[in-house]
């Protein structure tokens, strides 16, 4: 598994830290957002990105990321429309991403904060619209309900088939012992392991992730190390 300290180290390496969100290269912000969402939501890569071999798994879109306020608390309600153990195609899995509320100077929440990253991505994508120069770039980075979230500044889409170099770089920067064994699933494993270590009940984690509760208690043990 990738551990939280690995994720924090790579986030620092890409300079995607508070105060830099609006100036760091857009693609760095986008890639770190993807990594942090994989870890914090324990999602499969194909739940967030387009999987070219599956016509149903197209990746997160604008309409899937609802910014809402309830009882004064701002958060994103992210809808994942296709995932394993889904009982009905029209019933999405909903993931809640809230802002960190800790104000300690050295807390990890200042570095690993996918809520703040998603807010920054949406703001920057809106601001960059007048500066897009090619027709394909304008189409890919358009702001509309069915527009994909994970689109690089060039207009190239992040897919499950082109993210391996990011994982390889993260393994190198993190100085893990056997980098060849790490993949996108290492973030899912890391998230599940962290939940277990934090004392979060397995059943609550299963419900959030979307694992089939009928397979309790063994379904997620392969992800907890």
mmCIF file of C-alpha atoms in Angstrom:
data_model
loop_
_atom_site.group_PDB
_atom_site.id
_atom_site.type_symbol
_atom_site.label_atom_id
_atom_site.label_comp_id
_atom_site.label_asym_id
_atom_site.label_seq_id
_atom_site.Cartn_x
_atom_site.Cartn_y
_atom_site.Cartn_z
ATOM 1 C CA UNK A 1 0.000 0.000 0.000
ATOM 2 C CA UNK A 2 0.909 3.634 -0.457
ATOM 3 C CA UNK A 3 0.796 5.201 3.002
ATOM 4 C CA UNK A 4 -0.451 8.659 3.860
ATOM 5 C CA UNK A 5 3.123 9.873 4.323
ATOM 6 C CA UNK A 6 3.927 8.707 0.771
ATOM 7 C CA UNK A 7 0.971 10.679 -0.554
ATOM 8 C CA UNK A 8 2.015 13.740 1.424
ATOM 9 C CA UNK A 9 5.616 13.472 0.223
ATOM 10 C CA UNK A 10 4.532 13.305 -3.413
ATOM 11 C CA UNK A 11 2.098 16.195 -2.967
ATOM 12 C CA UNK A 12 4.946 18.311 -1.606
ATOM 13 C CA UNK A 13 7.217 17.153 -4.420
ATOM 14 C CA UNK A 14 4.705 18.434 -6.983
ATOM 15 C CA UNK A 15 4.392 21.684 -4.940
ATOM 16 C CA UNK A 16 0.610 21.237 -4.708
ATOM 17 C CA UNK A 17 0.299 22.809 -1.288
ATOM 18 C CA UNK A 18 -1.858 25.539 0.210
ATOM 19 C CA UNK A 19 -0.899 28.900 -1.246
ATOM 20 C CA UNK A 20 0.205 27.357 -4.561
ATOM 21 C CA UNK A 21 -3.122 26.018 -5.802
ATOM 22 C CA UNK A 22 -3.701 28.861 -8.251
ATOM 23 C CA UNK A 23 -0.123 29.063 -9.552
ATOM 24 C CA UNK A 24 1.178 25.479 -9.689
ATOM 25 C CA UNK A 25 0.959 23.859 -13.172
ATOM 26 C CA UNK A 26 -2.625 22.815 -13.847
ATOM 27 C CA UNK A 27 -1.684 19.235 -14.704
ATOM 28 C CA UNK A 28 0.174 18.827 -11.399
ATOM 29 C CA UNK A 29 -2.923 19.994 -9.533
ATOM 30 C CA UNK A 30 -5.120 17.628 -11.536
ATOM 31 C CA UNK A 31 -2.903 14.581 -11.033
ATOM 32 C CA UNK A 32 -2.512 15.143 -7.290
ATOM 33 C CA UNK A 33 -6.292 15.577 -6.964
ATOM 34 C CA UNK A 34 -6.754 12.195 -8.669
ATOM 35 C CA UNK A 35 -4.226 10.514 -6.354
ATOM 36 C CA UNK A 36 -5.763 11.993 -3.223
ATOM 37 C CA UNK A 37 -9.293 11.049 -4.283
ATOM 38 C CA UNK A 38 -8.195 7.465 -4.978
ATOM 39 C CA UNK A 39 -6.696 7.248 -1.499
ATOM 40 C CA UNK A 40 -9.385 9.052 0.493
ATOM 41 C CA UNK A 41 -12.365 7.423 -1.249
ATOM 42 C CA UNK A 42 -10.689 4.012 -1.759
ATOM 43 C CA UNK A 43 -12.003 4.080 -5.320
ATOM 44 C CA UNK A 44 -11.016 1.890 -8.224
ATOM 45 C CA UNK A 45 -9.256 3.819 -11.015
ATOM 46 C CA UNK A 46 -12.166 3.135 -13.387
ATOM 47 C CA UNK A 47 -14.612 4.793 -10.990
ATOM 48 C CA UNK A 48 -12.948 8.187 -11.445
ATOM 49 C CA UNK A 49 -11.418 7.940 -14.927
ATOM 50 C CA UNK A 50 -12.523 6.736 -18.336
ATOM 51 C CA UNK A 51 -11.809 3.052 -18.925
ATOM 52 C CA UNK A 52 -11.605 2.797 -22.733
ATOM 53 C CA UNK A 53 -12.569 -0.891 -22.875
ATOM 54 C CA UNK A 54 -15.844 -0.301 -20.993
ATOM 55 C CA UNK A 55 -18.483 1.906 -22.582
ATOM 56 C CA UNK A 56 -20.162 2.498 -19.209
ATOM 57 C CA UNK A 57 -17.098 3.731 -17.278
ATOM 58 C CA UNK A 58 -16.512 7.207 -18.642
ATOM 59 C CA UNK A 59 -15.097 9.029 -15.617
ATOM 60 C CA UNK A 60 -16.289 11.833 -13.358
ATOM 61 C CA UNK A 61 -18.141 14.731 -14.954
ATOM 62 C CA UNK A 62 -19.159 18.174 -13.793
ATOM 63 C CA UNK A 63 -22.665 17.023 -12.982
ATOM 64 C CA UNK A 64 -21.217 14.286 -10.752
ATOM 65 C CA UNK A 65 -19.514 16.788 -8.426
ATOM 66 C CA UNK A 66 -22.213 18.739 -6.605
ATOM 67 C CA UNK A 67 -21.003 21.507 -4.291
ATOM 68 C CA UNK A 68 -23.611 21.705 -1.536
ATOM 69 C CA UNK A 69 -24.162 23.294 1.870
ATOM 70 C CA UNK A 70 -26.037 21.578 4.684
ATOM 71 C CA UNK A 71 -26.247 23.106 8.177
ATOM 72 C CA UNK A 72 -23.546 25.573 7.199
ATOM 73 C CA UNK A 73 -21.083 22.873 6.150
ATOM 74 C CA UNK A 74 -19.711 22.976 2.599
ATOM 75 C CA UNK A 75 -18.808 19.712 0.908
ATOM 76 C CA UNK A 76 -18.801 17.902 -2.414
ATOM 77 C CA UNK A 77 -21.214 15.096 -3.065
ATOM 78 C CA UNK A 78 -19.508 13.010 -5.756
ATOM 79 C CA UNK A 79 -21.635 10.512 -7.673
ATOM 80 C CA UNK A 80 -19.946 7.419 -9.094
ATOM 81 C CA UNK A 81 -22.318 5.908 -11.638
ATOM 82 C CA UNK A 82 -20.586 2.621 -12.373
ATOM 83 C CA UNK A 83 -18.857 0.456 -9.794
ATOM 84 C CA UNK A 84 -18.575 -3.164 -8.735
ATOM 85 C CA UNK A 85 -21.523 -4.624 -6.775
ATOM 86 C CA UNK A 86 -23.816 -1.916 -8.147
ATOM 87 C CA UNK A 87 -27.410 -3.052 -7.719
ATOM 88 C CA UNK A 88 -28.943 -0.715 -10.296
ATOM 89 C CA UNK A 89 -27.335 1.347 -13.073
ATOM 90 C CA UNK A 90 -29.439 4.383 -12.202
ATOM 91 C CA UNK A 91 -28.408 4.413 -8.541
ATOM 92 C CA UNK A 92 -24.931 5.930 -8.053
ATOM 93 C CA UNK A 93 -22.542 5.537 -5.174
ATOM 94 C CA UNK A 94 -22.222 8.866 -3.382
ATOM 95 C CA UNK A 95 -18.912 9.930 -1.886
ATOM 96 C CA UNK A 96 -18.752 12.874 0.498
ATOM 97 C CA UNK A 97 -15.638 15.065 0.411
ATOM 98 C CA UNK A 98 -15.509 17.719 3.127
ATOM 99 C CA UNK A 99 -12.949 20.457 3.804
ATOM 100 C CA UNK A 100 -10.478 19.926 6.613
ATOM 101 C CA UNK A 101 -11.318 21.848 9.774
ATOM 102 C CA UNK A 102 -8.056 21.477 11.709
ATOM 103 C CA UNK A 103 -5.975 24.619 12.154
ATOM 104 C CA UNK A 104 -2.778 23.063 13.481
ATOM 105 C CA UNK A 105 0.286 24.316 11.619
ATOM 106 C CA UNK A 106 1.851 20.914 10.882
ATOM 107 C CA UNK A 107 -1.273 18.801 10.427
ATOM 108 C CA UNK A 108 -1.455 16.422 7.472
ATOM 109 C CA UNK A 109 -4.824 17.934 6.472
ATOM 110 C CA UNK A 110 -2.967 21.000 5.156
ATOM 111 C CA UNK A 111 -1.347 18.756 2.546
ATOM 112 C CA UNK A 112 -3.918 16.040 1.866
ATOM 113 C CA UNK A 113 -7.110 17.985 1.209
ATOM 114 C CA UNK A 114 -8.949 16.809 -1.933
ATOM 115 C CA UNK A 115 -11.841 19.167 -1.213
ATOM 116 C CA UNK A 116 -9.576 22.211 -1.562
ATOM 117 C CA UNK A 117 -7.933 20.718 -4.657
ATOM 118 C CA UNK A 118 -11.275 20.151 -6.373
ATOM 119 C CA UNK A 119 -12.370 23.709 -5.575
ATOM 120 C CA UNK A 120 -9.115 24.983 -7.099
ATOM 121 C CA UNK A 121 -9.491 22.834 -10.232
ATOM 122 C CA UNK A 122 -13.002 24.145 -10.887
ATOM 123 C CA UNK A 123 -11.908 27.774 -10.351
ATOM 124 C CA UNK A 124 -8.852 27.479 -12.580
ATOM 125 C CA UNK A 125 -10.732 25.715 -15.339
ATOM 126 C CA UNK A 126 -13.224 28.578 -15.400
ATOM 127 C CA UNK A 127 -10.475 31.212 -15.448
ATOM 128 C CA UNK A 128 -8.522 29.537 -18.251
ATOM 129 C CA UNK A 129 -11.421 29.573 -20.725
ATOM 130 C CA UNK A 130 -10.401 32.856 -22.480
ATOM 131 C CA UNK A 131 -6.852 31.552 -22.976
ATOM 132 C CA UNK A 132 -7.629 28.231 -24.682
ATOM 133 C CA UNK A 133 -6.306 28.418 -28.220
ATOM 134 C CA UNK A 134 -7.294 25.256 -30.110
ATOM 135 C CA UNK A 135 -10.776 23.999 -30.930
ATOM 136 C CA UNK A 136 -10.043 20.560 -29.447
ATOM 137 C CA UNK A 137 -8.745 22.136 -26.245
ATOM 138 C CA UNK A 138 -11.823 24.346 -25.935
ATOM 139 C CA UNK A 139 -14.113 21.373 -26.480
ATOM 140 C CA UNK A 140 -12.303 19.116 -23.998
ATOM 141 C CA UNK A 141 -12.087 21.785 -21.278
ATOM 142 C CA UNK A 142 -15.573 23.193 -21.763
ATOM 143 C CA UNK A 143 -17.636 23.918 -18.662
ATOM 144 C CA UNK A 144 -20.913 22.043 -18.982
ATOM 145 C CA UNK A 145 -22.701 19.265 -17.069
ATOM 146 C CA UNK A 146 -21.382 16.378 -19.177
ATOM 147 C CA UNK A 147 -17.784 17.701 -19.406
ATOM 148 C CA UNK A 148 -15.154 15.423 -17.894
ATOM 149 C CA UNK A 149 -13.248 16.614 -14.817
ATOM 150 C CA UNK A 150 -9.940 14.864 -15.462
ATOM 151 C CA UNK A 151 -8.750 16.658 -18.588
ATOM 152 C CA UNK A 152 -5.195 17.976 -18.816
ATOM 153 C CA UNK A 153 -4.452 21.545 -19.942
ATOM 154 C CA UNK A 154 -3.535 20.268 -23.422
ATOM 155 C CA UNK A 155 -7.028 18.794 -23.784
ATOM 156 C CA UNK A 156 -5.755 15.216 -23.346
ATOM 157 C CA UNK A 157 -7.960 13.058 -21.181
ATOM 158 C CA UNK A 158 -6.623 11.198 -18.166
ATOM 159 C CA UNK A 159 -7.634 7.553 -18.623
ATOM 160 C CA UNK A 160 -6.987 4.313 -16.794
ATOM 161 C CA UNK A 161 -4.565 3.442 -19.597
ATOM 162 C CA UNK A 162 -2.230 6.449 -19.298
ATOM 163 C CA UNK A 163 -1.697 7.011 -15.575
ATOM 164 C CA UNK A 164 1.007 4.390 -14.888
ATOM 165 C CA UNK A 165 3.835 6.988 -15.195
ATOM 166 C CA UNK A 166 2.288 9.007 -12.341
ATOM 167 C CA UNK A 167 2.291 5.951 -10.080
ATOM 168 C CA UNK A 168 5.853 5.082 -11.070
ATOM 169 C CA UNK A 169 7.010 8.605 -10.250
ATOM 170 C CA UNK A 170 5.181 8.555 -6.914
ATOM 171 C CA UNK A 171 6.834 5.234 -6.013
ATOM 172 C CA UNK A 172 10.232 6.685 -6.905
ATOM 173 C CA UNK A 173 9.706 9.900 -4.942
ATOM 174 C CA UNK A 174 8.370 7.938 -1.953
ATOM 175 C CA UNK A 175 11.442 5.667 -2.023
ATOM 176 C CA UNK A 176 9.420 2.502 -1.477
ATOM 177 C CA UNK A 177 11.447 -0.695 -1.387
ATOM 178 C CA UNK A 178 9.865 -2.504 -4.349
ATOM 179 C CA UNK A 179 8.454 0.175 -6.678
ATOM 180 C CA UNK A 180 7.682 -2.330 -9.447
ATOM 181 C CA UNK A 181 4.839 -3.801 -7.361
ATOM 182 C CA UNK A 182 2.966 -0.515 -6.903
ATOM 183 C CA UNK A 183 -0.068 0.462 -8.991
ATOM 184 C CA UNK A 184 -3.181 2.624 -8.794
ATOM 185 C CA UNK A 185 -4.647 -0.036 -6.494
ATOM 186 C CA UNK A 186 -1.880 0.698 -3.986
ATOM 187 C CA UNK A 187 -3.779 3.897 -3.153
ATOM 188 C CA UNK A 188 -7.003 1.949 -2.609
ATOM 189 C CA UNK A 189 -5.127 -0.492 -0.382
ATOM 190 C CA UNK A 190 -3.504 2.399 1.473
ATOM 191 C CA UNK A 191 -6.837 4.096 2.103
ATOM 192 C CA UNK A 192 -8.445 0.916 3.428
ATOM 193 C CA UNK A 193 -5.419 0.188 5.606
ATOM 194 C CA UNK A 194 -5.493 3.715 7.018
ATOM 195 C CA UNK A 195 -9.227 3.403 7.800
ATOM 196 C CA UNK A 196 -8.597 0.173 9.674
ATOM 197 C CA UNK A 197 -5.674 1.635 11.616
ATOM 198 C CA UNK A 198 -7.791 4.670 12.545
ATOM 199 C CA UNK A 199 -10.409 2.401 14.100
ATOM 200 C CA UNK A 200 -13.173 3.111 11.579
ATOM 201 C CA UNK A 201 -15.612 0.147 11.681
ATOM 202 C CA UNK A 202 -15.358 -2.147 8.658
ATOM 203 C CA UNK A 203 -19.102 -1.979 7.991
ATOM 204 C CA UNK A 204 -19.013 1.829 7.752
ATOM 205 C CA UNK A 205 -16.064 1.667 5.375
ATOM 206 C CA UNK A 206 -17.804 -0.979 3.247
ATOM 207 C CA UNK A 207 -20.869 1.218 2.927
ATOM 208 C CA UNK A 208 -18.822 4.259 1.899
ATOM 209 C CA UNK A 209 -16.705 2.351 -0.617
ATOM 210 C CA UNK A 210 -19.606 0.368 -2.063
ATOM 211 C CA UNK A 211 -18.502 -3.128 -1.115
ATOM 212 C CA UNK A 212 -21.263 -5.697 -0.890
ATOM 213 C CA UNK A 213 -22.314 -5.866 2.827
ATOM 214 C CA UNK A 214 -23.513 -9.464 2.359
ATOM 215 C CA UNK A 215 -19.862 -10.496 2.168
ATOM 216 C CA UNK A 216 -18.940 -9.154 5.592
ATOM 217 C CA UNK A 217 -16.479 -9.507 7.246
ATOM 218 C CA UNK A 218 -13.958 -10.815 4.714
ATOM 219 C CA UNK A 219 -14.528 -8.764 1.562
ATOM 220 C CA UNK A 220 -12.054 -5.993 2.346
ATOM 221 C CA UNK A 221 -9.339 -7.898 4.148
ATOM 222 C CA UNK A 222 -7.362 -8.121 0.918
ATOM 223 C CA UNK A 223 -7.171 -4.324 0.982
ATOM 224 C CA UNK A 224 -6.143 -4.002 4.625
ATOM 225 C CA UNK A 225 -2.451 -4.591 5.272
#
